[in-house]
Coordinates of C-alpha atoms in Angstrom, one line a residue:
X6 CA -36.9 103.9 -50.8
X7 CA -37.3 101.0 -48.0
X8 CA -37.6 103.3 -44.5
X9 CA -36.2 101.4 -41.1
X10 CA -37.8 102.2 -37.7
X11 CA -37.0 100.5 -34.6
X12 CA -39.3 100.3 -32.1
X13 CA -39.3 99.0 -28.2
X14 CA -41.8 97.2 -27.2
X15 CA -42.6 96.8 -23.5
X16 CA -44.1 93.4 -22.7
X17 CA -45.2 95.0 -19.3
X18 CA -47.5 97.4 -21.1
X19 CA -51.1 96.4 -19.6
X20 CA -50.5 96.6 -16.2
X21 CA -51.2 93.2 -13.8
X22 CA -51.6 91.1 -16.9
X23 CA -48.1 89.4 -17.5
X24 CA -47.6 87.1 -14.1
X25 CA -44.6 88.1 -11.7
X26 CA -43.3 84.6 -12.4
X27 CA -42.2 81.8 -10.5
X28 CA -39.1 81.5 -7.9
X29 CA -36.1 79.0 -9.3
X30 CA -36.8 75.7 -8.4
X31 CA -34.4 74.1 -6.5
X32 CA -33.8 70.6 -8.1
X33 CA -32.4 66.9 -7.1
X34 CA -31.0 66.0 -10.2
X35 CA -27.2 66.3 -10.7
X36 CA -28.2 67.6 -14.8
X37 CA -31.3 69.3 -15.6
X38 CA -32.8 71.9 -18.5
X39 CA -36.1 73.6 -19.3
X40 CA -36.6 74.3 -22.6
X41 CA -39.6 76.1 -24.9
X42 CA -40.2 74.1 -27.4
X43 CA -41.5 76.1 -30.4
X44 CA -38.6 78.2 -29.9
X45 CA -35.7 76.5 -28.4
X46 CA -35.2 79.2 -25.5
X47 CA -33.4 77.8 -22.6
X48 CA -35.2 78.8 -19.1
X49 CA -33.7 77.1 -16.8
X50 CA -30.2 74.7 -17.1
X51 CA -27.9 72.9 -14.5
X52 CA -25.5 71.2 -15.3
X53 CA -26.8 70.6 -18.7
X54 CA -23.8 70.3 -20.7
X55 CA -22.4 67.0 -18.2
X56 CA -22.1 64.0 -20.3
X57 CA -24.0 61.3 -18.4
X58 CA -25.8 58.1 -19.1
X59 CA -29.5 58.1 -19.7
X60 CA -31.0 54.7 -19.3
X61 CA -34.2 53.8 -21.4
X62 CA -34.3 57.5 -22.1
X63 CA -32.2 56.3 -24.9
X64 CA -35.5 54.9 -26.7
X65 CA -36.9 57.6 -27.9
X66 CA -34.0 58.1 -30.7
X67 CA -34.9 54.5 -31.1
X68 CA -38.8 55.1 -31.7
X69 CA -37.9 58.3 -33.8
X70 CA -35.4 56.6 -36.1
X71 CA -38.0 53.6 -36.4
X72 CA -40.7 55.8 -37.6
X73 CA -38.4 57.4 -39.9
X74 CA -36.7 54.8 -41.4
X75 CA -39.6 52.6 -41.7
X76 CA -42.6 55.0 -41.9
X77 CA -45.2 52.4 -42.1
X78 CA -46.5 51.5 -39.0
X79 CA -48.5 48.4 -39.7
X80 CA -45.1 46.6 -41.0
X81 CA -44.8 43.1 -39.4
X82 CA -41.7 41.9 -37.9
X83 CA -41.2 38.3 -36.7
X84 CA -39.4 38.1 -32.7
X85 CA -36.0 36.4 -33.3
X86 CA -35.2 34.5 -30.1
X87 CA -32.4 36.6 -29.6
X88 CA -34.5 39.9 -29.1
X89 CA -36.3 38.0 -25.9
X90 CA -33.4 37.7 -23.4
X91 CA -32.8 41.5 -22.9
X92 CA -33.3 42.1 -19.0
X93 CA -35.4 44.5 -17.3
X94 CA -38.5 46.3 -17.8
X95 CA -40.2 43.6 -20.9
X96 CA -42.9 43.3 -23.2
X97 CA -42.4 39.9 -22.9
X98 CA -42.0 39.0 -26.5
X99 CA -42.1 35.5 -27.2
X100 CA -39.8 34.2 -30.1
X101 CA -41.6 33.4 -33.1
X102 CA -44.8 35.6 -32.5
X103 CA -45.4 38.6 -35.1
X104 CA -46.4 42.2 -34.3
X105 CA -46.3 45.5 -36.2
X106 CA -43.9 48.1 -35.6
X107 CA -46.8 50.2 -34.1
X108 CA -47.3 47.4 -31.6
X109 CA -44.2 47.2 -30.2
X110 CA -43.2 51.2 -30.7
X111 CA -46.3 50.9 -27.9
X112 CA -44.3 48.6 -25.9
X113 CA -41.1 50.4 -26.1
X114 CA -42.4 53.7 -25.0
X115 CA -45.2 52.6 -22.9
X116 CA -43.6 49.4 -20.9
X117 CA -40.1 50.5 -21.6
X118 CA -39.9 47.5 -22.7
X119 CA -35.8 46.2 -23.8
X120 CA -37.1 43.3 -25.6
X121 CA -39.0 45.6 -28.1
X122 CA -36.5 47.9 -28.4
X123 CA -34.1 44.9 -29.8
X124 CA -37.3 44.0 -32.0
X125 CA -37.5 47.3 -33.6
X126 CA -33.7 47.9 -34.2
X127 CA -33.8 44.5 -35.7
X128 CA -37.2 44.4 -37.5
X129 CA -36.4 47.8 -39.1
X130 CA -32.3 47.6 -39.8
X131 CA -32.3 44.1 -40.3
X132 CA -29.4 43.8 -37.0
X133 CA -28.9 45.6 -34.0
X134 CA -26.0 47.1 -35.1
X135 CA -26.5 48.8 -37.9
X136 CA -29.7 49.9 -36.2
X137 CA -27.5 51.5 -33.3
X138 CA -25.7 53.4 -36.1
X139 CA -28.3 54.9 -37.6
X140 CA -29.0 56.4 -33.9
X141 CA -25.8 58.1 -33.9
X142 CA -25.8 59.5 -37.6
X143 CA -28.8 61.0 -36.4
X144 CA -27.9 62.4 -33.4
X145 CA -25.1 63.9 -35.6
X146 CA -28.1 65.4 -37.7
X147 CA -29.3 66.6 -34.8
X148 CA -26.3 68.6 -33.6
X149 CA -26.1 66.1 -30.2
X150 CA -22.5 66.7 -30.1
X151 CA -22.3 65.0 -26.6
X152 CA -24.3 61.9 -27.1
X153 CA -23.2 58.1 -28.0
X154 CA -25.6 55.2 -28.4
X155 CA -24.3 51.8 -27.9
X156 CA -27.7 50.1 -27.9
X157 CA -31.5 50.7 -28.5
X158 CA -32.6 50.1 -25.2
X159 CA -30.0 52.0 -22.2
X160 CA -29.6 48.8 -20.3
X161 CA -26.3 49.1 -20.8
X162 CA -24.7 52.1 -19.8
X163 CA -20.8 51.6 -20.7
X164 CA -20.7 54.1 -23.8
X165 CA -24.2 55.3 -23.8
X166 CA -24.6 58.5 -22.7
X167 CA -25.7 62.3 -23.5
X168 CA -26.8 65.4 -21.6
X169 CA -29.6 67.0 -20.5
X170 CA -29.4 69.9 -23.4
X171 CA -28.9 67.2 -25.6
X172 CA -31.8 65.2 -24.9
X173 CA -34.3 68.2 -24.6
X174 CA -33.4 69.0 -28.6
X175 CA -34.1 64.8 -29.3
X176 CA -37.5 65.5 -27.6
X177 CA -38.3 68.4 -29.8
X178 CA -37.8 66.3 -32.4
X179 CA -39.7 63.9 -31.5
X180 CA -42.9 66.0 -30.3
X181 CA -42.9 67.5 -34.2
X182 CA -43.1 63.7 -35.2
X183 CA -47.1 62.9 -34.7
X184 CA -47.1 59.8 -34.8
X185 CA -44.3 59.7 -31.7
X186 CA -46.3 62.5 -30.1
X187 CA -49.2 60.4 -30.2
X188 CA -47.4 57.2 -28.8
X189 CA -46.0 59.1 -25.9
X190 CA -48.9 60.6 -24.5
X191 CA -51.1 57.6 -24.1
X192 CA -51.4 56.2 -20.7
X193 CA -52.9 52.6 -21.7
X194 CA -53.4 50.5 -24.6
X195 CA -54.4 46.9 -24.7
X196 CA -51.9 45.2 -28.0
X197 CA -53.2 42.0 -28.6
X198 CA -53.3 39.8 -25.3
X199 CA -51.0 42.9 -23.4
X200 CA -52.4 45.5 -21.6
X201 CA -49.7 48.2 -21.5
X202 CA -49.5 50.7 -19.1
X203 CA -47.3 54.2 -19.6
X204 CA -44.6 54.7 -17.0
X205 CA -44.8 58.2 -17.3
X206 CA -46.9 59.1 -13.9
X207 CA -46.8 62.3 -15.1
X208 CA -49.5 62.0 -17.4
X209 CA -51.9 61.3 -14.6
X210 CA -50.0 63.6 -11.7
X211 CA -49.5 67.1 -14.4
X212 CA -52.1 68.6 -16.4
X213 CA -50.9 69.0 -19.6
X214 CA -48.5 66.5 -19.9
X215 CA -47.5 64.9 -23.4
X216 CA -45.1 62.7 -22.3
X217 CA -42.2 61.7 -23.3
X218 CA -40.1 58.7 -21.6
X219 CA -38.8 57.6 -18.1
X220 CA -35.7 56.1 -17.6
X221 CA -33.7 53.9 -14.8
X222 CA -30.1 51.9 -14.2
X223 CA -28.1 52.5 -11.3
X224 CA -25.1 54.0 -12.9
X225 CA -28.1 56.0 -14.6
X226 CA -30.3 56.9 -12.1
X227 CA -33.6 57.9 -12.2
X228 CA -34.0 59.9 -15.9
X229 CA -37.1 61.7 -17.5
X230 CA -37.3 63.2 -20.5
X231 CA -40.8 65.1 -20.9
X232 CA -43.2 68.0 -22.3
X233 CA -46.4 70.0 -21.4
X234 CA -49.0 72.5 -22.5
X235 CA -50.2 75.0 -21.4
X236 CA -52.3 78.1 -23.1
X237 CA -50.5 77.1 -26.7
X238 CA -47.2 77.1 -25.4
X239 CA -45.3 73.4 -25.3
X240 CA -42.1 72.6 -22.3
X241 CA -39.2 70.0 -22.8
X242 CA -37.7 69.5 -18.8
X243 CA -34.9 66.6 -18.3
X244 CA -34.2 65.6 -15.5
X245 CA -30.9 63.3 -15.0
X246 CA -30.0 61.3 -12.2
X247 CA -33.0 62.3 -10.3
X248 CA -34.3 61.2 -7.2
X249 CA -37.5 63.5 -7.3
X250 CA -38.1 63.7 -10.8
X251 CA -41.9 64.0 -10.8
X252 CA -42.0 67.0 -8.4
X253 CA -38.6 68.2 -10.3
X254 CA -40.1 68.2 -13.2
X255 CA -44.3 69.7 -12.0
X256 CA -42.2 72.4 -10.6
X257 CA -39.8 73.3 -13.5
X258 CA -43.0 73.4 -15.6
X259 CA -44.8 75.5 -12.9
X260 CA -41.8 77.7 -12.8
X261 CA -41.5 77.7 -17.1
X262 CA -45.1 78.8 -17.8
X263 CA -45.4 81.7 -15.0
X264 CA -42.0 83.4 -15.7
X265 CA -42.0 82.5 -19.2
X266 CA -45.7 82.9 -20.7
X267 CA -45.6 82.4 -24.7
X268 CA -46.1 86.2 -25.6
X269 CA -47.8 86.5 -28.9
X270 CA -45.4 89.4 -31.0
X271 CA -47.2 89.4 -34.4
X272 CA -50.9 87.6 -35.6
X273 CA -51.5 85.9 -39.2
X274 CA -52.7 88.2 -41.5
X275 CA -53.4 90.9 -39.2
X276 CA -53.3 94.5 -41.3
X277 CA -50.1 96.3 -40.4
X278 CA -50.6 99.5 -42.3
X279 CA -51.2 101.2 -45.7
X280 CA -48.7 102.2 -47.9
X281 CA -49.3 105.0 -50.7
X282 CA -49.2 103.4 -54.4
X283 CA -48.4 105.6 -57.6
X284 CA -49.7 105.2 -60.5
X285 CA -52.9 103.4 -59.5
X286 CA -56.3 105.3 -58.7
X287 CA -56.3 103.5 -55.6
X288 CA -54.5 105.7 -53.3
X289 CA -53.3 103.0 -50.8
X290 CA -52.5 99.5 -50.4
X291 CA -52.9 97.6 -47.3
X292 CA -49.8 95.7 -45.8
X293 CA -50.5 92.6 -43.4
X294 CA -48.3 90.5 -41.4
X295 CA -47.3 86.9 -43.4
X296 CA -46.6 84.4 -40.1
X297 CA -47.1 84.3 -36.4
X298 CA -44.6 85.3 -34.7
X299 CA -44.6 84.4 -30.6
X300 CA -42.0 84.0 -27.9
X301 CA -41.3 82.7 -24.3
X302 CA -40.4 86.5 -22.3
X303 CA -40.8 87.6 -18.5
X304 CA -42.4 90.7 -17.4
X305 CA -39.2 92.2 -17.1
X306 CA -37.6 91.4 -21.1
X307 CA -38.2 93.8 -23.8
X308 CA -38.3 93.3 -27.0
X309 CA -37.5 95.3 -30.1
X310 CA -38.9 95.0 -33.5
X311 CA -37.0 96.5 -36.9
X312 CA -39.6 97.6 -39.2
X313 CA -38.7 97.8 -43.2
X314 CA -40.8 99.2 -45.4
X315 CA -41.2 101.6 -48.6
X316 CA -42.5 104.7 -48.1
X317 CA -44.6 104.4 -51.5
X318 CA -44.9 101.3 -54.0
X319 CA -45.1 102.0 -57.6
X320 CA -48.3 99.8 -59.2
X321 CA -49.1 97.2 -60.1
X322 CA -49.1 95.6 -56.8
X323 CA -49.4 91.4 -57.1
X324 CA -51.6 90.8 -53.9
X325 CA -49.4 88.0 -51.5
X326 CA -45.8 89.9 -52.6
X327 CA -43.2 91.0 -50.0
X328 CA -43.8 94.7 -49.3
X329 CA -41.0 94.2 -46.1
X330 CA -40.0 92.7 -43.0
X331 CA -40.7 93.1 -38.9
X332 CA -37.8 91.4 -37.2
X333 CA -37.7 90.8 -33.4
X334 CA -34.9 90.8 -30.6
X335 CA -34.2 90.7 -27.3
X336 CA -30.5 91.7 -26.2
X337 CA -29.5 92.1 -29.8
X338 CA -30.0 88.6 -30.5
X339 CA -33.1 87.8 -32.8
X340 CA -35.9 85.6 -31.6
X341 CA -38.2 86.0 -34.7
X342 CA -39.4 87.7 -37.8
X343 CA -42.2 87.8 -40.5
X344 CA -42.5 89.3 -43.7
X345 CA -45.1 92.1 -44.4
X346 CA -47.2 91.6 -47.6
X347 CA -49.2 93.4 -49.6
X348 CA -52.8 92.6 -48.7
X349 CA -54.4 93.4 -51.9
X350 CA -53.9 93.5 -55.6
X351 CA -53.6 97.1 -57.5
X352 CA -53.4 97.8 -60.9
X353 CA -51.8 100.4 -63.3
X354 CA -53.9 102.6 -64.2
X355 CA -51.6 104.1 -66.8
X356 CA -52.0 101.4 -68.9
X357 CA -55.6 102.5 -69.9
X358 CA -58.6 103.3 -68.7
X359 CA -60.1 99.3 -68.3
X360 CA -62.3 99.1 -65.2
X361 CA -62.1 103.2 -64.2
X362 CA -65.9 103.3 -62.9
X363 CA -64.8 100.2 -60.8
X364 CA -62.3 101.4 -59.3
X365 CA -63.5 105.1 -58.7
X366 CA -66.3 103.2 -56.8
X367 CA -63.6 101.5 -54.8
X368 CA -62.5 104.5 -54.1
X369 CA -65.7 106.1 -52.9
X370 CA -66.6 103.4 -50.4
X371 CA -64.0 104.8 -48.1
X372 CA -60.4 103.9 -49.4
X373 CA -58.9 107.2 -47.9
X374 CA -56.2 108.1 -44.8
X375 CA -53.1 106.0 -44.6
X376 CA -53.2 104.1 -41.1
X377 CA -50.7 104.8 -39.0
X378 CA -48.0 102.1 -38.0
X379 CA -49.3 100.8 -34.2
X380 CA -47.7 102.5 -31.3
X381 CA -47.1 100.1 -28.2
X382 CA -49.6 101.6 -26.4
X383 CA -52.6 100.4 -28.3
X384 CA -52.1 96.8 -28.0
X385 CA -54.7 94.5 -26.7
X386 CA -54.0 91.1 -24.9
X387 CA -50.6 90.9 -25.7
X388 CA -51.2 91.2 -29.3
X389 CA -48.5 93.5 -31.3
X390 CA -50.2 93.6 -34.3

């Protein structure tokens, strides 16, 4: 018989140790969104559903469908003279010269550079065009149901455009790609003769920045797409049409990680209790928690965790199986779960008598009470379980 508690679990139970949180910032942009990345909660949004365009924000679906599409970064790709006469911010390609896709991902995220993004879209589709397809199949993939790319650079803004909610779930793509991560949160690199320089001031002006990618036209606007980290916990702010976008975005961060700390709900392999076993000289069997389980939550959010389990399990017990399940909400909406396992392997012992003085020795060393399932009150540190 599986037995169901529910529990409620204050996250304001040790007092002064979850922060009172930050006051709303008050923005320039005309879109903006804060997002947690591990989990996709939404802090803070304005406007975030406004279809606008994005400028050279657009090349990180470019550097993302490069990487996936052609997944080795050393391949060489020969400048066609028509990827050279793209205007704006450069890498000053010269037609005829060969470079590797890594070298001139570096120059499209790093210099912003509308030349390489031509390059890439070329080098990797073979045209432009079918290049800027790809971009929208995957934004498709990605459920971006208010984007449209028209090219792989945002110099043009006459059909390319998304949102700010939009763009934040590109950039959690792109932060799980590592190679992109990596690309996007260096702040120089010397390619060949080039010395490239990131545009992203925020790497130097926020601690913890990762990136991601600035962006300018003047139908545009200023537009910034990026992340940072802080005490394991990873933000996505955009920014669009943004006057003050580096201040915008240090206090949206500022205001993220002190109203919104990552709160850890359930450890790794952490025991969760012992469960009686029949049929087995061992008299219990331990059950520990599968995953981690964490979430972005201000001192004032509670959560509450459903707790399946069977009051007994008959042996033998395979050591790794699903005993249950602890599934968390907030507001009746889930925001996590992990399975409960059984922590240890347990025989039948009414097969026979194999292994009896083993076992009774097991037995002796202390294998006694059944542990209680935690209360709330005895957590430590934020820690569930």
């Amino acid at each position: 018989m599986k037995r169901v508690w529910a529990l409620v679990l204050w996250l304001a139970v040790l007092a002064g140790v979850c922060p009172a949180g930050a006051a709303t910032p008050t923005l320039s942009a005309k879109s903006a969104i804060l997002m947690d990345a591990e989990s996709g909660r939404i802090l803070y949004a304005y406007q975030a559903e406004e279809e606008r365009p994005i400028a050279s924000t657009t090349k990180l679906m470019t550097a993302l469908v490069a990487l996936e599409s052609t997944p080795d970064l050393e391949t060489v790709i020969k400048v066609q003279p028509e990827w050279t006469t793209a205007g704006g911010s450069s890498m000053y390609l010269r037609a005829g010269e060969e470079l590797t896709l890594r070298e001139l991902l570096y120059g499209l995220m790093l210099s912003s550079g509308n030349d390489a993004a031509l390059a890439v879209a070329g080098g990797c589709a073979g045209d432009v065009e079918t290049f800027v397809e790809w971009m929208n199949r995957r934004a498709r993939d990605l459920g971006m149901e208010h984007t449209h790319f028209s090219n792989p650079n945002g110099l043009e803004d006459e059909g390319n455009y998304s949102t700010a909610r939009d763009m934040a779930r590109l950039a959690q793509v792109c932060l799980a790609n590592e190679k992109l991560r990596e690309i996007v949160s260096t702040k120089t690199i010397t390619v060949g003769e080039r010395s490239l320089v990131n545009h992203n001031k925020l790497l130097w002006r926020y601690e913890g920045c990762i990136g991601l990618k600035t962006g300018y036209t003047d139908l545009a606007g200023r537009t910034l797409v990026s992340a940072a980290e802080r005490d394991g916990q990873t933000l996505i702010a955009v920014t669009l049409f943004d006057r003050n976008d580096w201040e915008d975005h240090a206090a949206l961060f500022d205001y993220g990680f002190e109203t919104y700390p990552r709160q850890l709900l359930a450890r790794a392999g952490k025991e969760f209790t012992r469960i009686p076993v029949e049929g087995s000289l061992k008299r219990y069997v331990p059950v520990v928690t599968y995953g981690e389980v964490s979430y972005p939550l201000t001192q004032a959010e509670r959560v509450k965790v459903r707790i399946v389990l069977p009051d007994t399990v008959e042996a033998p017990v395979e050591q790794g199986a699903i005993a249950g399940e602890l599934c968390f909400s907030l507001d009746g909406e889930p925001i996590g779960s992990t399975y409960l396992v059984y922590g240890q392997s347990v025989e039948d012992d009414r097969a026979g008598s194999g292994g009896l003085f083993s076992r009774l020795q097991d037995l002796w060393k202390g294998e006694t009470a059944s542990a209680p399932i935690p209360e709330p009150e005895i957590w430590m540190e934020r820690v569930l379980f």
